Amino acid sequence: MATYIDSATGVLTEGDPWVLISSTTLSSTTSEVTFTSGTGSTDYKNNWSQYADLILLMQVRSDRSAQNDFLRYEFENKASAYWIHATYTLGTYIDAGKWVGAHGECGRITGGSAAANEWGFVRMEISDINSGKYKTVYSRYSQAQASEPGTGVYGCTWADTSDGMLSVEAISRIDIFLEHGDFVSTSRFDLIGVLPRMIENTAVG
């Protein structure tokens, strides 16, 4: 990946607008994985205020004694007003619908009863994370297994209703967890920041 941020100065340079903020591979069974924005004073990449969007790639598996489990998330450590909509899944379970929940939902993954080499994959895209808008999340998942395979998409809109005024703030914390079980060892999470392009394309007149 081309360098876009000078690690010594934090100055933007030309290159790929996708920046790998962190890559985490679990060393043990874990109930929740948390990502938190930094201030940029020591690790410029981890200051989310510079990004337009965030992308989270997850290759994960649950220890639940079943063929599957369900991936959940919260922003800012708040369980309020996640409007899940336009879900559409294919495979063993075919479903579509919309509902309101205390957390966001982004896909179905492989459970502990599946074959040992079968894993789930989820791509979660969070748009316009530093705006005053309600936050929109688009997720795609693949439950790659022989017995109960599936794939699908989730859409979600979030606004903090804890103060009764539907206030909206920049995203600085993401918590990822499962509905039933825990993430098994070697589950992997890659958090990517998408920078706004700041270099003029002089080839277009």
Short mmCIF file of C-alpha atoms in Angstrom, two decimals:
data_model
loop_
_atom_site.label_atom_id
_atom_site.label_comp_id
_atom_site.label_asym_id
_atom_site.label_seq_id
_atom_site.Cartn_x
_atom_site.Cartn_y
_atom_site.Cartn_z
CA MET A 1 0.00 0.00 0.00
CA ALA A 2 1.36 3.41 -0.92
CA THR A 3 2.18 5.78 1.94
CA TYR A 4 -0.34 8.60 2.39
CA ILE A 5 0.68 9.91 5.84
CA ASP A 6 4.25 10.75 6.85
CA SER A 7 4.65 8.75 10.09
CA ALA A 8 7.16 11.25 11.45
CA THR A 9 5.21 14.46 10.82
CA GLY A 10 1.64 13.41 10.18
CA VAL A 11 1.63 15.35 6.91
CA LEU A 12 -0.49 13.98 4.07
CA THR A 13 1.42 12.80 1.01
CA GLU A 14 0.24 11.51 -2.34
CA GLY A 15 -0.72 7.85 -2.45
CA ASP A 16 -3.53 5.46 -1.64
CA PRO A 17 -6.51 7.07 0.20
CA TRP A 18 -7.02 3.80 2.13
CA VAL A 19 -4.94 3.72 5.32
CA LEU A 20 -4.63 0.54 7.40
CA ILE A 21 -5.20 1.90 10.89
CA SER A 22 -4.84 -1.42 12.71
CA SER A 23 -4.83 -5.16 12.13
CA THR A 24 -5.79 -7.36 15.07
CA THR A 25 -5.59 -11.16 15.24
CA LEU A 26 -6.98 -12.56 18.47
CA SER A 27 -4.66 -14.74 20.55
CA SER A 28 -7.46 -16.14 22.71
CA THR A 29 -11.25 -16.36 22.93
CA THR A 30 -12.61 -12.81 23.21
CA SER A 31 -16.10 -11.52 23.99
CA GLU A 32 -15.73 -8.02 22.50
CA VAL A 33 -13.31 -6.13 20.27
CA THR A 34 -13.08 -2.34 20.67
CA PHE A 35 -11.56 0.26 18.35
CA THR A 36 -10.96 3.78 19.67
CA SER A 37 -9.77 6.90 17.88
CA GLY A 38 -6.55 8.51 19.09
CA THR A 39 -5.59 12.16 19.27
CA GLY A 40 -2.85 11.91 16.66
CA SER A 41 -0.10 13.04 19.02
CA THR A 42 1.75 9.71 18.87
CA ASP A 43 0.02 7.64 16.19
CA TYR A 44 -1.21 9.80 13.34
CA LYS A 45 -2.97 6.94 11.57
CA ASN A 46 -5.27 6.35 14.54
CA ASN A 47 -6.71 9.88 14.58
CA TRP A 48 -10.10 9.28 12.96
CA SER A 49 -10.92 12.97 12.60
CA GLN A 50 -8.99 13.04 9.30
CA TYR A 51 -11.02 10.27 7.62
CA ALA A 52 -14.17 10.56 5.56
CA ASP A 53 -15.21 6.92 6.09
CA LEU A 54 -14.13 3.80 7.96
CA ILE A 55 -14.07 0.23 6.64
CA LEU A 56 -13.83 -2.78 8.94
CA LEU A 57 -12.90 -6.18 7.47
CA MET A 58 -13.56 -9.18 9.72
CA GLN A 59 -12.72 -12.86 9.20
CA VAL A 60 -14.25 -14.34 12.32
CA ARG A 61 -15.77 -17.40 13.93
CA SER A 62 -17.91 -17.88 17.04
CA ASP A 63 -17.43 -20.50 19.77
CA ARG A 64 -21.22 -20.87 20.02
CA SER A 65 -22.33 -24.53 19.86
CA ALA A 66 -24.30 -24.01 16.66
CA GLN A 67 -23.71 -23.58 12.94
CA ASN A 68 -23.88 -19.78 13.10
CA ASP A 69 -23.88 -16.64 15.22
CA PHE A 70 -24.79 -12.98 14.60
CA LEU A 71 -22.42 -10.02 14.52
CA ARG A 72 -23.41 -6.90 16.49
CA TYR A 73 -21.88 -3.46 17.08
CA GLU A 74 -22.29 -0.22 19.01
CA PHE A 75 -20.92 3.29 18.47
CA GLU A 76 -19.66 5.51 21.30
CA ASN A 77 -20.51 2.78 23.84
CA LYS A 78 -24.20 3.65 23.50
CA ALA A 79 -27.09 1.24 23.12
CA SER A 80 -29.69 3.52 21.57
CA ALA A 81 -31.57 3.96 18.27
CA TYR A 82 -30.02 1.65 15.69
CA TRP A 83 -32.45 1.50 12.79
CA ILE A 84 -31.70 -1.67 10.85
CA HIS A 85 -33.24 -1.77 7.42
CA ALA A 86 -33.20 -3.37 3.98
CA THR A 87 -31.63 -6.62 5.10
CA TYR A 88 -31.52 -9.30 2.45
CA THR A 89 -29.99 -12.72 2.90
CA LEU A 90 -29.55 -15.75 0.67
CA GLY A 91 -28.60 -19.34 1.44
CA THR A 92 -29.98 -21.72 4.06
CA TYR A 93 -32.00 -18.84 5.57
CA ILE A 94 -33.73 -16.42 3.22
CA ASP A 95 -35.02 -13.28 4.84
CA ALA A 96 -35.67 -9.55 4.42
CA GLY A 97 -37.02 -6.92 6.74
CA LYS A 98 -36.48 -3.90 8.97
CA TRP A 99 -36.56 -3.21 12.70
CA VAL A 100 -35.18 -0.97 15.48
CA GLY A 101 -32.62 -2.33 17.94
CA ALA A 102 -30.38 -1.30 20.83
CA HIS A 103 -27.35 -2.21 18.72
CA GLY A 104 -26.37 -2.41 15.08
CA GLU A 105 -26.34 -5.65 13.12
CA CYS A 106 -24.00 -6.47 10.27
CA GLY A 107 -24.14 -10.15 9.40
CA ARG A 108 -24.20 -13.84 10.21
CA ILE A 109 -20.95 -15.72 10.78
CA THR A 110 -19.79 -19.30 11.24
CA GLY A 111 -20.43 -20.98 14.60
CA GLY A 112 -18.47 -23.51 16.62
CA SER A 113 -20.34 -26.55 15.29
CA ALA A 114 -19.14 -25.93 11.73
CA ALA A 115 -16.06 -27.63 10.30
CA ALA A 116 -12.78 -26.34 11.74
CA ASN A 117 -11.65 -24.62 8.54
CA GLU A 118 -14.93 -22.78 7.91
CA TRP A 119 -15.05 -19.05 8.73
CA GLY A 120 -17.32 -16.07 8.22
CA PHE A 121 -16.32 -12.81 6.54
CA VAL A 122 -17.92 -9.39 7.02
CA ARG A 123 -17.13 -6.07 5.34
CA MET A 124 -18.60 -3.12 7.26
CA GLU A 125 -18.54 0.40 5.77
CA ILE A 126 -19.28 3.45 7.97
CA SER A 127 -19.93 6.62 5.96
CA ASP A 128 -19.19 10.26 6.78
CA ILE A 129 -18.00 9.48 10.30
CA ASN A 130 -17.16 13.08 11.26
CA SER A 131 -20.31 14.76 9.98
CA GLY A 132 -23.37 15.91 11.90
CA LYS A 133 -25.50 13.45 9.96
CA TYR A 134 -27.04 10.28 11.29
CA LYS A 135 -24.43 7.59 10.70
CA THR A 136 -25.09 5.12 7.88
CA VAL A 137 -23.54 1.64 7.86
CA TYR A 138 -23.56 -0.79 4.93
CA SER A 139 -22.41 -4.36 5.55
CA ARG A 140 -21.91 -7.46 3.43
CA TYR A 141 -21.29 -10.89 4.86
CA SER A 142 -20.42 -14.40 3.71
CA GLN A 143 -20.98 -17.41 5.95
CA ALA A 144 -18.71 -19.82 4.06
CA GLN A 145 -19.59 -23.33 5.16
CA ALA A 146 -21.00 -26.55 3.75
CA SER A 147 -23.96 -27.19 6.07
CA GLU A 148 -25.60 -23.74 6.40
CA PRO A 149 -24.00 -21.38 3.86
CA GLY A 150 -25.28 -17.87 3.43
CA THR A 151 -24.56 -14.39 2.15
CA GLY A 152 -26.36 -11.09 2.47
CA VAL A 153 -26.37 -7.36 3.14
CA TYR A 154 -27.39 -5.18 6.07
CA GLY A 155 -28.13 -1.46 6.13
CA CYS A 156 -28.26 0.52 9.37
CA THR A 157 -28.75 4.13 10.44
CA TRP A 158 -27.70 5.30 13.92
CA ALA A 159 -28.50 8.39 15.96
CA ASP A 160 -27.86 8.79 19.65
CA THR A 161 -31.22 9.20 21.40
CA SER A 162 -29.89 8.96 24.96
CA ASP A 163 -30.47 12.69 25.55
CA GLY A 164 -33.92 12.67 23.96
CA MET A 165 -32.84 15.07 21.23
CA LEU A 166 -31.42 12.76 18.53
CA SER A 167 -27.98 14.33 18.85
CA VAL A 168 -25.36 13.09 16.41
CA GLU A 169 -21.62 13.11 16.97
CA ALA A 170 -18.43 12.02 15.25
CA ILE A 171 -17.61 8.33 15.59
CA SER A 172 -14.63 7.76 17.89
CA ARG A 173 -15.37 4.30 19.29
CA ILE A 174 -16.65 1.03 17.79
CA ASP A 175 -17.46 -2.10 19.82
CA ILE A 176 -17.86 -5.42 17.98
CA PHE A 177 -19.46 -8.44 19.69
CA LEU A 178 -21.68 -11.49 19.04
CA GLU A 179 -25.29 -12.20 19.91
CA HIS A 180 -24.57 -15.58 21.53
CA GLY A 181 -20.92 -16.66 21.76
CA ASP A 182 -17.41 -15.24 21.79
CA PHE A 183 -14.88 -14.74 19.01
CA VAL A 184 -12.42 -17.64 18.77
CA SER A 185 -8.66 -17.33 18.69
CA THR A 186 -7.15 -16.22 15.32
CA SER A 187 -10.26 -14.21 14.39
CA ARG A 188 -8.97 -11.18 12.49
CA PHE A 189 -10.10 -7.55 12.35
CA ASP A 190 -8.65 -4.94 9.95
CA LEU A 191 -9.71 -1.31 10.42
CA ILE A 192 -9.17 0.97 7.41
CA GLY A 193 -9.56 4.74 7.20
CA VAL A 194 -10.58 6.35 3.91
CA LEU A 195 -9.01 9.77 3.40
CA PRO A 196 -10.56 12.48 1.22
CA ARG A 197 -8.49 12.88 -1.92
CA MET A 198 -6.53 16.13 -1.69
CA ILE A 199 -4.47 16.00 -4.89
CA GLU A 200 -5.91 17.72 -7.97
CA ASN A 201 -6.20 15.55 -11.06
CA THR A 202 -4.45 17.78 -13.61
CA ALA A 203 -4.98 15.24 -16.39
CA VAL A 204 -8.64 16.28 -16.62
CA GLY A 205 -9.03 19.69 -18.25
#
